Amino acid sequence: MSDTQDSDKADKTLENVIILLGITPTDSEKERLTLYIDHAEQAIVLYLGRSVRISGLPSGLDYIVENLAVTKFNKFHNEGEKSHSEEGLSFQFNVNDLAPYYPDLQAWIDGQANTTRGATAIGW
């Protein structure tokens, strides 16, 4: 993907996250969201890289990045907590935000099994 395509994709991802949050973010919130998006992409690539060779975020998994960024944004100032209550409103947080997406990621890995693992050779 070219730098322009990468930039367009990043802009679209940020736009989608803002829509999901239903906010008009400040510049600092946009910077934080961009960082959350980058971290989500890195986490997915790291997880998938344990099973298959990949060089970047596979297409079709953008929704996971967007949902992870929303989750992180909503946990801001509550990092490290398992739950948070305020004025009768209670939130339960996952310790591992990626865990709910393991079945989706495994399905993607399983779909790659015939195309990447069969072509792998090990030599000295």
Backbone as XML, in Angstrom:
<?xml version="1.0"?>
<chain id="A" units="angstrom">
  <residue number="1" name="MET">
    <atom name="N" x="0.842" y="-1.175" z="0.000"/>
    <atom name="CA" x="0.000" y="0.000" z="0.000"/>
    <atom name="C" x="0.887" y="1.238" z="0.000"/>
  </residue>
  <residue number="2" name="SER">
    <atom name="N" x="0.518" y="2.259" z="-0.773"/>
    <atom name="CA" x="1.304" y="3.481" z="-0.836"/>
    <atom name="C" x="1.066" y="4.322" z="0.418"/>
  </residue>
  <residue number="3" name="ASP">
    <atom name="N" x="1.930" y="5.326" z="0.590"/>
    <atom name="CA" x="1.781" y="6.212" z="1.749"/>
    <atom name="C" x="0.440" y="6.939" z="1.722"/>
  </residue>
  <residue number="4" name="THR">
    <atom name="N" x="-0.012" y="7.322" z="0.513"/>
    <atom name="CA" x="-1.302" y="8.004" z="0.382"/>
    <atom name="C" x="-2.443" y="7.084" z="0.774"/>
  </residue>
  <residue number="5" name="GLN">
    <atom name="N" x="-2.373" y="5.823" z="0.334"/>
    <atom name="CA" x="-3.412" y="4.857" z="0.692"/>
    <atom name="C" x="-3.403" y="4.587" z="2.188"/>
  </residue>
  <residue number="6" name="ASP">
    <atom name="N" x="-2.200" y="4.460" z="2.768"/>
    <atom name="CA" x="-2.087" y="4.259" z="4.217"/>
    <atom name="C" x="-2.706" y="5.432" z="4.972"/>
  </residue>
  <residue number="7" name="SER">
    <atom name="N" x="-2.413" y="6.644" z="4.510"/>
    <atom name="CA" x="-2.941" y="7.843" z="5.154"/>
    <atom name="C" x="-4.461" y="7.910" z="5.026"/>
  </residue>
  <residue number="8" name="ASP">
    <atom name="N" x="-4.974" y="7.581" z="3.838"/>
    <atom name="CA" x="-6.427" y="7.572" z="3.633"/>
    <atom name="C" x="-7.099" y="6.542" z="4.529"/>
  </residue>
  <residue number="9" name="LYS">
    <atom name="N" x="-6.477" y="5.363" z="4.643"/>
    <atom name="CA" x="-7.028" y="4.301" z="5.490"/>
    <atom name="C" x="-7.022" y="4.736" z="6.958"/>
  </residue>
  <residue number="10" name="ALA">
    <atom name="N" x="-5.911" y="5.350" z="7.395"/>
    <atom name="CA" x="-5.812" y="5.818" z="8.782"/>
    <atom name="C" x="-6.859" y="6.893" z="9.066"/>
  </residue>
  <residue number="11" name="ASP">
    <atom name="N" x="-7.050" y="7.807" z="8.106"/>
    <atom name="CA" x="-8.061" y="8.856" z="8.273"/>
    <atom name="C" x="-9.457" y="8.253" z="8.369"/>
  </residue>
  <residue number="12" name="LYS">
    <atom name="N" x="-9.740" y="7.257" z="7.529"/>
    <atom name="CA" x="-11.053" y="6.608" z="7.528"/>
    <atom name="C" x="-11.276" y="5.866" z="8.848"/>
  </residue>
  <residue number="13" name="THR">
    <atom name="N" x="-10.238" y="5.187" z="9.337"/>
    <atom name="CA" x="-10.351" y="4.472" z="10.608"/>
    <atom name="C" x="-10.638" y="5.451" z="11.740"/>
  </residue>
  <residue number="14" name="LEU">
    <atom name="N" x="-9.899" y="6.557" z="11.782"/>
    <atom name="CA" x="-10.128" y="7.578" z="12.812"/>
    <atom name="C" x="-11.544" y="8.130" z="12.699"/>
  </residue>
  <residue number="15" name="GLU">
    <atom name="N" x="-11.990" y="8.411" z="11.490"/>
    <atom name="CA" x="-13.351" y="8.919" z="11.270"/>
    <atom name="C" x="-14.396" y="7.924" z="11.775"/>
  </residue>
  <residue number="16" name="ASN">
    <atom name="N" x="-14.195" y="6.638" z="11.489"/>
    <atom name="CA" x="-15.136" y="5.611" z="11.948"/>
    <atom name="C" x="-15.185" y="5.531" z="13.471"/>
  </residue>
  <residue number="17" name="VAL">
    <atom name="N" x="-14.023" y="5.623" z="14.109"/>
    <atom name="CA" x="-13.970" y="5.564" z="15.577"/>
    <atom name="C" x="-14.715" y="6.757" z="16.179"/>
  </residue>
  <residue number="18" name="ILE">
    <atom name="N" x="-14.526" y="7.927" z="15.606"/>
    <atom name="CA" x="-15.218" y="9.124" z="16.097"/>
    <atom name="C" x="-16.729" y="8.965" z="15.947"/>
  </residue>
  <residue number="19" name="ILE">
    <atom name="N" x="-17.161" y="8.398" z="14.817"/>
    <atom name="CA" x="-18.593" y="8.156" z="14.609"/>
    <atom name="C" x="-19.115" y="7.171" z="15.650"/>
  </residue>
  <residue number="20" name="LEU">
    <atom name="N" x="-18.367" y="6.092" z="15.886"/>
    <atom name="CA" x="-18.795" y="5.102" z="16.877"/>
    <atom name="C" x="-18.916" y="5.715" z="18.269"/>
  </residue>
  <residue number="21" name="LEU">
    <atom name="N" x="-18.002" y="6.613" z="18.595"/>
    <atom name="CA" x="-18.034" y="7.259" z="19.908"/>
    <atom name="C" x="-19.126" y="8.324" z="19.998"/>
  </residue>
  <residue number="22" name="GLY">
    <atom name="N" x="-19.530" y="8.875" z="18.865"/>
    <atom name="CA" x="-20.557" y="9.913" z="18.868"/>
    <atom name="C" x="-20.097" y="11.199" z="19.519"/>
  </residue>
  <residue number="23" name="ILE">
    <atom name="N" x="-18.835" y="11.572" z="19.258"/>
    <atom name="CA" x="-18.272" y="12.769" z="19.885"/>
    <atom name="C" x="-17.709" y="13.715" z="18.823"/>
  </residue>
  <residue number="24" name="THR">
    <atom name="N" x="-17.455" y="14.935" z="19.249"/>
    <atom name="CA" x="-16.667" y="15.879" z="18.464"/>
    <atom name="C" x="-15.365" y="16.047" z="19.243"/>
  </residue>
  <residue number="25" name="PRO">
    <atom name="N" x="-14.324" y="15.309" z="18.852"/>
    <atom name="CA" x="-13.111" y="15.274" z="19.665"/>
    <atom name="C" x="-12.271" y="16.544" z="19.565"/>
  </residue>
  <residue number="26" name="THR">
    <atom name="N" x="-11.585" y="16.832" z="20.648"/>
    <atom name="CA" x="-10.589" y="17.900" z="20.648"/>
    <atom name="C" x="-9.354" y="17.382" z="19.916"/>
  </residue>
  <residue number="27" name="ASP">
    <atom name="N" x="-8.398" y="18.260" z="19.656"/>
    <atom name="CA" x="-7.164" y="17.833" z="18.989"/>
    <atom name="C" x="-6.414" y="16.793" z="19.822"/>
  </residue>
  <residue number="28" name="SER">
    <atom name="N" x="-6.377" y="16.988" z="21.136"/>
    <atom name="CA" x="-5.668" y="16.023" z="21.987"/>
    <atom name="C" x="-6.383" y="14.675" z="22.005"/>
  </residue>
  <residue number="29" name="GLU">
    <atom name="N" x="-7.716" y="14.690" z="21.944"/>
    <atom name="CA" x="-8.462" y="13.428" z="21.879"/>
    <atom name="C" x="-8.211" y="12.720" z="20.548"/>
  </residue>
  <residue number="30" name="LYS">
    <atom name="N" x="-8.108" y="13.487" z="19.456"/>
    <atom name="CA" x="-7.782" y="12.889" z="18.156"/>
    <atom name="C" x="-6.402" y="12.237" z="18.193"/>
  </residue>
  <residue number="31" name="GLU">
    <atom name="N" x="-5.444" y="12.912" z="18.825"/>
    <atom name="CA" x="-4.098" y="12.345" z="18.958"/>
    <atom name="C" x="-4.140" y="11.049" z="19.761"/>
  </residue>
  <residue number="32" name="ARG">
    <atom name="N" x="-4.902" y="11.055" z="20.844"/>
    <atom name="CA" x="-5.024" y="9.859" z="21.677"/>
    <atom name="C" x="-5.701" y="8.733" z="20.902"/>
  </residue>
  <residue number="33" name="LEU">
    <atom name="N" x="-6.767" y="9.051" z="20.160"/>
    <atom name="CA" x="-7.456" y="8.041" z="19.355"/>
    <atom name="C" x="-6.529" y="7.456" z="18.293"/>
  </residue>
  <residue number="34" name="THR">
    <atom name="N" x="-5.727" y="8.305" z="17.663"/>
    <atom name="CA" x="-4.774" y="7.826" z="16.659"/>
    <atom name="C" x="-3.781" y="6.863" z="17.291"/>
  </residue>
  <residue number="35" name="LEU">
    <atom name="N" x="-3.330" y="7.173" z="18.483"/>
    <atom name="CA" x="-2.418" y="6.283" z="19.201"/>
    <atom name="C" x="-3.104" y="4.968" z="19.559"/>
  </residue>
  <residue number="36" name="TYR">
    <atom name="N" x="-4.341" y="5.019" z="20.030"/>
    <atom name="CA" x="-5.100" y="3.799" z="20.330"/>
    <atom name="C" x="-5.264" y="2.939" z="19.078"/>
  </residue>
  <residue number="37" name="ILE">
    <atom name="N" x="-5.524" y="3.562" z="17.944"/>
    <atom name="CA" x="-5.665" y="2.836" z="16.680"/>
    <atom name="C" x="-4.351" y="2.148" z="16.322"/>
  </residue>
  <residue number="38" name="ASP">
    <atom name="N" x="-3.239" y="2.874" z="16.434"/>
    <atom name="CA" x="-1.921" y="2.283" z="16.149"/>
    <atom name="C" x="-1.640" y="1.103" z="17.069"/>
  </residue>
  <residue number="39" name="HIS">
    <atom name="N" x="-1.928" y="1.252" z="18.347"/>
    <atom name="CA" x="-1.685" y="0.170" z="19.306"/>
    <atom name="C" x="-2.564" y="-1.039" z="19.013"/>
  </residue>
  <residue number="40" name="ALA">
    <atom name="N" x="-3.809" y="-0.808" z="18.633"/>
    <atom name="CA" x="-4.717" y="-1.911" z="18.295"/>
    <atom name="C" x="-4.199" y="-2.676" z="17.083"/>
  </residue>
  <residue number="41" name="GLU">
    <atom name="N" x="-3.746" y="-1.951" z="16.056"/>
    <atom name="CA" x="-3.194" y="-2.608" z="14.869"/>
    <atom name="C" x="-1.973" y="-3.442" z="15.239"/>
  </residue>
  <residue number="42" name="GLN">
    <atom name="N" x="-1.095" y="-2.886" z="16.069"/>
    <atom name="CA" x="0.102" y="-3.613" z="16.493"/>
    <atom name="C" x="-0.261" y="-4.877" z="17.262"/>
  </residue>
  <residue number="43" name="ALA">
    <atom name="N" x="-1.247" y="-4.791" z="18.137"/>
    <atom name="CA" x="-1.658" y="-5.960" z="18.925"/>
    <atom name="C" x="-2.198" y="-7.064" z="18.026"/>
  </residue>
  <residue number="44" name="ILE">
    <atom name="N" x="-2.991" y="-6.694" z="17.029"/>
    <atom name="CA" x="-3.561" y="-7.688" z="16.116"/>
    <atom name="C" x="-2.466" y="-8.328" z="15.271"/>
  </residue>
  <residue number="45" name="VAL">
    <atom name="N" x="-1.571" y="-7.515" z="14.720"/>
    <atom name="CA" x="-0.477" y="-8.048" z="13.901"/>
    <atom name="C" x="0.414" y="-8.966" z="14.735"/>
  </residue>
  <residue number="46" name="LEU">
    <atom name="N" x="0.697" y="-8.583" z="15.974"/>
    <atom name="CA" x="1.506" y="-9.423" z="16.857"/>
    <atom name="C" x="0.812" y="-10.748" z="17.124"/>
  </residue>
  <residue number="47" name="TYR">
    <atom name="N" x="-0.481" y="-10.712" z="17.416"/>
    <atom name="CA" x="-1.232" y="-11.939" z="17.690"/>
    <atom name="C" x="-1.261" y="-12.842" z="16.464"/>
  </residue>
  <residue number="48" name="LEU">
    <atom name="N" x="-1.582" y="-12.285" z="15.311"/>
    <atom name="CA" x="-1.659" y="-13.090" z="14.089"/>
    <atom name="C" x="-0.291" y="-13.607" z="13.673"/>
  </residue>
  <residue number="49" name="GLY">
    <atom name="N" x="0.737" y="-12.829" z="13.943"/>
    <atom name="CA" x="2.094" y="-13.201" z="13.557"/>
    <atom name="C" x="2.627" y="-14.429" z="14.270"/>
  </residue>
  <residue number="50" name="ARG">
    <atom name="N" x="1.971" y="-14.846" z="15.330"/>
    <atom name="CA" x="2.373" y="-16.078" z="16.013"/>
    <atom name="C" x="2.036" y="-17.298" z="15.178"/>
  </residue>
  <residue number="51" name="SER">
    <atom name="N" x="1.053" y="-17.168" z="14.275"/>
    <atom name="CA" x="0.566" y="-18.311" z="13.507"/>
    <atom name="C" x="0.872" y="-18.223" z="12.018"/>
  </residue>
  <residue number="52" name="VAL">
    <atom name="N" x="0.871" y="-17.048" z="11.462"/>
    <atom name="CA" x="1.108" y="-16.867" z="10.027"/>
    <atom name="C" x="2.015" y="-15.663" z="9.812"/>
  </residue>
  <residue number="53" name="ARG">
    <atom name="N" x="2.693" y="-15.660" z="8.671"/>
    <atom name="CA" x="3.556" y="-14.526" z="8.346"/>
    <atom name="C" x="2.713" y="-13.419" z="7.734"/>
  </residue>
  <residue number="54" name="ILE">
    <atom name="N" x="2.755" y="-12.267" z="8.367"/>
    <atom name="CA" x="2.045" y="-11.103" z="7.838"/>
    <atom name="C" x="2.935" y="-9.886" z="8.004"/>
  </residue>
  <residue number="55" name="SER">
    <atom name="N" x="2.734" y="-8.891" z="7.159"/>
    <atom name="CA" x="3.557" y="-7.685" z="7.246"/>
    <atom name="C" x="2.766" y="-6.469" z="7.722"/>
  </residue>
  <residue number="56" name="GLY">
    <atom name="N" x="1.465" y="-6.602" z="7.799"/>
    <atom name="CA" x="0.628" y="-5.495" z="8.252"/>
    <atom name="C" x="-0.757" y="-6.004" z="8.569"/>
  </residue>
  <residue number="57" name="LEU">
    <atom name="N" x="-1.620" y="-5.098" z="8.933"/>
    <atom name="CA" x="-2.987" y="-5.475" z="9.290"/>
    <atom name="C" x="-3.714" y="-6.004" z="8.059"/>
  </residue>
  <residue number="58" name="PRO">
    <atom name="N" x="-4.213" y="-7.236" z="8.126"/>
    <atom name="CA" x="-4.962" y="-7.787" z="6.993"/>
    <atom name="C" x="-6.275" y="-7.035" z="6.776"/>
  </residue>
  <residue number="59" name="SER">
    <atom name="N" x="-6.668" y="-6.917" z="5.519"/>
    <atom name="CA" x="-7.940" y="-6.252" z="5.230"/>
    <atom name="C" x="-9.077" y="-7.088" z="5.813"/>
  </residue>
  <residue number="60" name="GLY">
    <atom name="N" x="-10.120" y="-6.426" z="6.187"/>
    <atom name="CA" x="-11.269" y="-7.105" z="6.767"/>
    <atom name="C" x="-11.255" y="-7.154" z="8.280"/>
  </residue>
  <residue number="61" name="LEU">
    <atom name="N" x="-10.145" y="-6.772" z="8.890"/>
    <atom name="CA" x="-10.064" y="-6.792" z="10.356"/>
    <atom name="C" x="-10.101" y="-5.381" z="10.946"/>
  </residue>
  <residue number="62" name="ASP">
    <atom name="N" x="-10.405" y="-4.404" z="10.111"/>
    <atom name="CA" x="-10.460" y="-3.013" z="10.569"/>
    <atom name="C" x="-11.472" y="-2.805" z="11.688"/>
  </residue>
  <residue number="63" name="TYR">
    <atom name="N" x="-12.571" y="-3.548" z="11.640"/>
    <atom name="CA" x="-13.608" y="-3.367" z="12.664"/>
    <atom name="C" x="-13.072" y="-3.696" z="14.055"/>
  </residue>
  <residue number="64" name="ILE">
    <atom name="N" x="-12.129" y="-4.628" z="14.133"/>
    <atom name="CA" x="-11.544" y="-4.959" z="15.437"/>
    <atom name="C" x="-10.716" y="-3.778" z="15.932"/>
  </residue>
  <residue number="65" name="VAL">
    <atom name="N" x="-9.933" y="-3.185" z="15.040"/>
    <atom name="CA" x="-9.135" y="-2.009" z="15.396"/>
    <atom name="C" x="-10.047" y="-0.898" z="15.908"/>
  </residue>
  <residue number="66" name="GLU">
    <atom name="N" x="-11.119" y="-0.647" z="15.174"/>
    <atom name="CA" x="-12.045" y="0.423" z="15.562"/>
    <atom name="C" x="-12.669" y="0.147" z="16.927"/>
  </residue>
  <residue number="67" name="ASN">
    <atom name="N" x="-13.112" y="-1.079" z="17.150"/>
    <atom name="CA" x="-13.733" y="-1.419" z="18.433"/>
    <atom name="C" x="-12.734" y="-1.369" z="19.582"/>
  </residue>
  <residue number="68" name="LEU">
    <atom name="N" x="-11.492" y="-1.795" z="19.340"/>
    <atom name="CA" x="-10.469" y="-1.717" z="20.383"/>
    <atom name="C" x="-10.161" y="-0.263" z="20.732"/>
  </residue>
  <residue number="69" name="ALA">
    <atom name="N" x="-10.105" y="0.603" z="19.728"/>
    <atom name="CA" x="-9.844" y="2.025" z="19.985"/>
    <atom name="C" x="-10.980" y="2.647" z="20.800"/>
  </residue>
  <residue number="70" name="VAL">
    <atom name="N" x="-12.215" y="2.293" z="20.477"/>
    <atom name="CA" x="-13.368" y="2.785" z="21.244"/>
    <atom name="C" x="-13.276" y="2.304" z="22.695"/>
  </residue>
  <residue number="71" name="THR">
    <atom name="N" x="-12.939" y="1.030" z="22.869"/>
    <atom name="CA" x="-12.816" y="0.463" z="24.216"/>
    <atom name="C" x="-11.754" y="1.197" z="25.024"/>
  </residue>
  <residue number="72" name="LYS">
    <atom name="N" x="-10.584" y="1.423" z="24.420"/>
    <atom name="CA" x="-9.506" y="2.127" z="25.122"/>
    <atom name="C" x="-9.918" y="3.554" z="25.466"/>
  </residue>
  <residue number="73" name="PHE">
    <atom name="N" x="-10.571" y="4.221" z="24.532"/>
    <atom name="CA" x="-11.015" y="5.592" z="24.775"/>
    <atom name="C" x="-11.975" y="5.640" z="25.959"/>
  </residue>
  <residue number="74" name="ASN">
    <atom name="N" x="-12.883" y="4.698" z="26.010"/>
    <atom name="CA" x="-13.863" y="4.659" z="27.099"/>
    <atom name="C" x="-13.233" y="4.293" z="28.438"/>
  </residue>
  <residue number="75" name="LYS">
    <atom name="N" x="-12.066" y="3.658" z="28.419"/>
    <atom name="CA" x="-11.379" y="3.289" z="29.663"/>
    <atom name="C" x="-10.428" y="4.384" z="30.153"/>
  </residue>
  <residue number="76" name="PHE">
    <atom name="N" x="-10.302" y="5.471" z="29.391"/>
    <atom name="CA" x="-9.361" y="6.527" z="29.754"/>
    <atom name="C" x="-9.623" y="6.997" z="31.186"/>
  </residue>
  <residue number="77" name="HIS">
    <atom name="N" x="-8.576" y="7.122" z="31.948"/>
    <atom name="CA" x="-8.587" y="7.464" z="33.378"/>
    <atom name="C" x="-9.027" y="6.293" z="34.258"/>
  </residue>
  <residue number="78" name="ASN">
    <atom name="N" x="-9.334" y="5.156" z="33.657"/>
    <atom name="CA" x="-9.699" y="3.967" z="34.431"/>
    <atom name="C" x="-8.779" y="2.798" z="34.087"/>
  </residue>
  <residue number="79" name="GLU">
    <atom name="N" x="-7.609" y="3.096" z="33.526"/>
    <atom name="CA" x="-6.675" y="2.059" z="33.141"/>
    <atom name="C" x="-6.301" y="1.212" z="34.352"/>
  </residue>
  <residue number="80" name="GLY">
    <atom name="N" x="-6.223" y="-0.079" z="34.141"/>
    <atom name="CA" x="-5.838" y="-0.996" z="35.199"/>
    <atom name="C" x="-6.989" y="-1.448" z="36.079"/>
  </residue>
  <residue number="81" name="GLU">
    <atom name="N" x="-8.142" y="-0.837" z="35.944"/>
    <atom name="CA" x="-9.300" y="-1.232" z="36.744"/>
    <atom name="C" x="-10.058" y="-2.356" z="36.057"/>
  </residue>
  <residue number="82" name="LYS">
    <atom name="N" x="-10.647" y="-3.224" z="36.860"/>
    <atom name="CA" x="-11.497" y="-4.284" z="36.315"/>
    <atom name="C" x="-12.950" y="-3.833" z="36.260"/>
  </residue>
  <residue number="83" name="SER">
    <atom name="N" x="-13.300" y="-2.867" z="37.109"/>
    <atom name="CA" x="-14.654" y="-2.314" z="37.084"/>
    <atom name="C" x="-14.596" y="-0.889" z="37.621"/>
  </residue>
  <residue number="84" name="HIS">
    <atom name="N" x="-15.636" y="-0.140" z="37.303"/>
    <atom name="CA" x="-15.716" y="1.250" z="37.745"/>
    <atom name="C" x="-17.184" y="1.597" z="37.953"/>
  </residue>
  <residue number="85" name="SER">
    <atom name="N" x="-17.489" y="2.204" z="39.076"/>
    <atom name="CA" x="-18.864" y="2.619" z="39.371"/>
    <atom name="C" x="-18.879" y="4.093" z="39.734"/>
  </residue>
  <residue number="86" name="GLU">
    <atom name="N" x="-19.917" y="4.766" z="39.251"/>
    <atom name="CA" x="-20.070" y="6.179" z="39.568"/>
    <atom name="C" x="-21.544" y="6.542" z="39.486"/>
  </residue>
  <residue number="87" name="GLU">
    <atom name="N" x="-22.093" y="7.036" z="40.576"/>
    <atom name="CA" x="-23.486" y="7.481" z="40.644"/>
    <atom name="C" x="-24.458" y="6.449" z="40.082"/>
  </residue>
  <residue number="88" name="GLY">
    <atom name="N" x="-24.295" y="5.206" z="40.498"/>
    <atom name="CA" x="-25.214" y="4.145" z="40.088"/>
    <atom name="C" x="-24.913" y="3.518" z="38.744"/>
  </residue>
  <residue number="89" name="LEU">
    <atom name="N" x="-23.946" y="4.065" z="38.007"/>
    <atom name="CA" x="-23.555" y="3.514" z="36.710"/>
    <atom name="C" x="-22.295" y="2.689" z="36.909"/>
  </residue>
  <residue number="90" name="SER">
    <atom name="N" x="-22.323" y="1.447" z="36.439"/>
    <atom name="CA" x="-21.204" y="0.537" z="36.654"/>
    <atom name="C" x="-20.681" y="0.014" z="35.320"/>
  </residue>
  <residue number="91" name="PHE">
    <atom name="N" x="-19.350" y="-0.059" z="35.205"/>
    <atom name="CA" x="-18.694" y="-0.597" z="34.021"/>
    <atom name="C" x="-17.811" y="-1.763" z="34.425"/>
  </residue>
  <residue number="92" name="GLN">
    <atom name="N" x="-17.842" y="-2.835" z="33.649"/>
    <atom name="CA" x="-16.939" y="-3.971" z="33.826"/>
    <atom name="C" x="-15.960" y="-3.957" z="32.653"/>
  </residue>
  <residue number="93" name="PHE">
    <atom name="N" x="-14.654" y="-4.053" z="32.931"/>
    <atom name="CA" x="-13.645" y="-4.014" z="31.878"/>
    <atom name="C" x="-12.973" y="-5.365" z="31.737"/>
  </residue>
  <residue number="94" name="ASN">
    <atom name="N" x="-12.669" y="-5.753" z="30.503"/>
    <atom name="CA" x="-11.850" y="-6.933" z="30.255"/>
    <atom name="C" x="-10.411" y="-6.600" z="30.605"/>
  </residue>
  <residue number="95" name="VAL">
    <atom name="N" x="-9.701" y="-7.553" z="31.160"/>
    <atom name="CA" x="-8.285" y="-7.359" z="31.426"/>
    <atom name="C" x="-7.534" y="-7.334" z="30.098"/>
  </residue>
  <residue number="96" name="ASN">
    <atom name="N" x="-7.927" y="-8.200" z="29.172"/>
    <atom name="CA" x="-7.326" y="-8.268" z="27.846"/>
    <atom name="C" x="-8.385" y="-7.844" z="26.832"/>
  </residue>
  <residue number="97" name="ASP">
    <atom name="N" x="-8.251" y="-6.648" z="26.292"/>
    <atom name="CA" x="-9.260" y="-6.122" z="25.375"/>
    <atom name="C" x="-9.339" y="-6.894" z="24.065"/>
  </residue>
  <residue number="98" name="LEU">
    <atom name="N" x="-8.282" y="-7.593" z="23.702"/>
    <atom name="CA" x="-8.267" y="-8.351" z="22.448"/>
    <atom name="C" x="-8.994" y="-9.689" z="22.576"/>
  </residue>
  <residue number="99" name="ALA">
    <atom name="N" x="-9.128" y="-10.203" z="23.794"/>
    <atom name="CA" x="-9.700" y="-11.536" z="24.025"/>
    <atom name="C" x="-11.071" y="-11.764" z="23.377"/>
  </residue>
  <residue number="100" name="PRO">
    <atom name="N" x="-12.002" y="-10.814" z="23.408"/>
    <atom name="CA" x="-13.304" y="-11.077" z="22.774"/>
    <atom name="C" x="-13.212" y="-11.316" z="21.261"/>
  </residue>
  <residue number="101" name="TYR">
    <atom name="N" x="-12.100" y="-10.923" z="20.666"/>
    <atom name="CA" x="-11.933" y="-11.060" z="19.216"/>
    <atom name="C" x="-11.101" y="-12.280" z="18.826"/>
  </residue>
  <residue number="102" name="TYR">
    <atom name="N" x="-10.655" y="-13.076" z="19.804"/>
    <atom name="CA" x="-9.873" y="-14.276" z="19.492"/>
    <atom name="C" x="-10.585" y="-15.196" z="18.502"/>
  </residue>
  <residue number="103" name="PRO">
    <atom name="N" x="-11.897" y="-15.451" z="18.652"/>
    <atom name="CA" x="-12.559" y="-16.318" z="17.659"/>
    <atom name="C" x="-12.497" y="-15.741" z="16.240"/>
  </residue>
  <residue number="104" name="ASP">
    <atom name="N" x="-12.661" y="-14.447" z="16.106"/>
    <atom name="CA" x="-12.587" y="-13.807" z="14.790"/>
    <atom name="C" x="-11.175" y="-13.914" z="14.224"/>
  </residue>
  <residue number="105" name="LEU">
    <atom name="N" x="-10.183" y="-13.661" z="15.074"/>
    <atom name="CA" x="-8.791" y="-13.742" z="14.631"/>
    <atom name="C" x="-8.416" y="-15.175" z="14.274"/>
  </residue>
  <residue number="106" name="GLN">
    <atom name="N" x="-8.900" y="-16.135" z="15.063"/>
    <atom name="CA" x="-8.625" y="-17.543" z="14.764"/>
    <atom name="C" x="-9.279" y="-17.951" z="13.446"/>
  </residue>
  <residue number="107" name="ALA">
    <atom name="N" x="-10.474" y="-17.447" z="13.190"/>
    <atom name="CA" x="-11.143" y="-17.737" z="11.913"/>
    <atom name="C" x="-10.321" y="-17.189" z="10.752"/>
  </residue>
  <residue number="108" name="TRP">
    <atom name="N" x="-9.739" y="-16.013" z="10.919"/>
    <atom name="CA" x="-8.888" y="-15.451" z="9.870"/>
    <atom name="C" x="-7.652" y="-16.330" z="9.681"/>
  </residue>
  <residue number="109" name="ILE">
    <atom name="N" x="-7.031" y="-16.743" z="10.793"/>
    <atom name="CA" x="-5.852" y="-17.618" z="10.720"/>
    <atom name="C" x="-6.206" y="-18.919" z="10.013"/>
  </residue>
  <residue number="110" name="ASP">
    <atom name="N" x="-7.326" y="-19.518" z="10.396"/>
    <atom name="CA" x="-7.751" y="-20.780" z="9.780"/>
    <atom name="C" x="-7.965" y="-20.612" z="8.281"/>
  </residue>
  <residue number="111" name="GLY">
    <atom name="N" x="-8.447" y="-19.456" z="7.876"/>
    <atom name="CA" x="-8.652" y="-19.185" z="6.460"/>
    <atom name="C" x="-7.359" y="-19.043" z="5.689"/>
  </residue>
  <residue number="112" name="GLN">
    <atom name="N" x="-6.273" y="-18.764" z="6.406"/>
    <atom name="CA" x="-4.966" y="-18.611" z="5.767"/>
    <atom name="C" x="-4.175" y="-19.908" z="5.736"/>
  </residue>
  <residue number="113" name="ALA">
    <atom name="N" x="-4.626" y="-20.911" z="6.475"/>
    <atom name="CA" x="-3.860" y="-22.150" z="6.653"/>
    <atom name="C" x="-3.465" y="-22.793" z="5.333"/>
  </residue>
  <residue number="114" name="ASN">
    <atom name="N" x="-4.353" y="-22.823" z="4.381"/>
    <atom name="CA" x="-4.054" y="-23.470" z="3.106"/>
    <atom name="C" x="-3.171" y="-22.631" z="2.208"/>
  </residue>
  <residue number="115" name="THR">
    <atom name="N" x="-3.130" y="-21.325" z="2.426"/>
    <atom name="CA" x="-2.366" y="-20.466" z="1.525"/>
    <atom name="C" x="-0.969" y="-20.150" z="2.028"/>
  </residue>
  <residue number="116" name="THR">
    <atom name="N" x="-0.748" y="-20.136" z="3.344"/>
    <atom name="CA" x="0.577" y="-19.753" z="3.835"/>
    <atom name="C" x="1.352" y="-20.908" z="4.449"/>
  </residue>
  <residue number="117" name="ARG">
    <atom name="N" x="0.718" y="-21.712" z="5.237"/>
    <atom name="CA" x="1.454" y="-22.777" z="5.913"/>
    <atom name="C" x="1.943" y="-23.838" z="4.941"/>
  </residue>
  <residue number="118" name="GLY">
    <atom name="N" x="1.151" y="-24.133" z="3.928"/>
    <atom name="CA" x="1.553" y="-25.160" z="2.973"/>
    <atom name="C" x="2.762" y="-24.759" z="2.156"/>
  </residue>
  <residue number="119" name="ALA">
    <atom name="N" x="3.051" y="-23.472" z="2.051"/>
    <atom name="CA" x="4.154" y="-23.006" z="1.224"/>
    <atom name="C" x="5.402" y="-22.698" z="2.037"/>
  </residue>
  <residue number="120" name="THR">
    <atom name="N" x="5.379" y="-22.953" z="3.311"/>
    <atom name="CA" x="6.514" y="-22.635" z="4.163"/>
    <atom name="C" x="7.539" y="-23.760" z="4.133"/>
  </residue>
  <residue number="121" name="ALA">
    <atom name="N" x="8.801" y="-23.391" z="3.932"/>
    <atom name="CA" x="9.888" y="-24.367" z="3.936"/>
    <atom name="C" x="10.905" y="-23.958" z="4.984"/>
  </residue>
  <residue number="122" name="ILE">
    <atom name="N" x="11.456" y="-24.940" z="5.658"/>
    <atom name="CA" x="12.469" y="-24.676" z="6.672"/>
    <atom name="C" x="13.766" y="-25.312" z="6.205"/>
  </residue>
  <residue number="123" name="GLY">
    <atom name="N" x="14.840" y="-24.567" z="6.256"/>
    <atom name="CA" x="16.133" y="-25.097" z="5.824"/>
    <atom name="C" x="17.251" y="-24.550" z="6.682"/>
  </residue>
  <residue number="124" name="TRP">
    <atom name="N" x="18.431" y="-25.104" z="6.461"/>
    <atom name="CA" x="19.605" y="-24.670" z="7.223"/>
    <atom name="C" x="20.424" y="-23.742" z="6.400"/>
  </residue>
</chain>
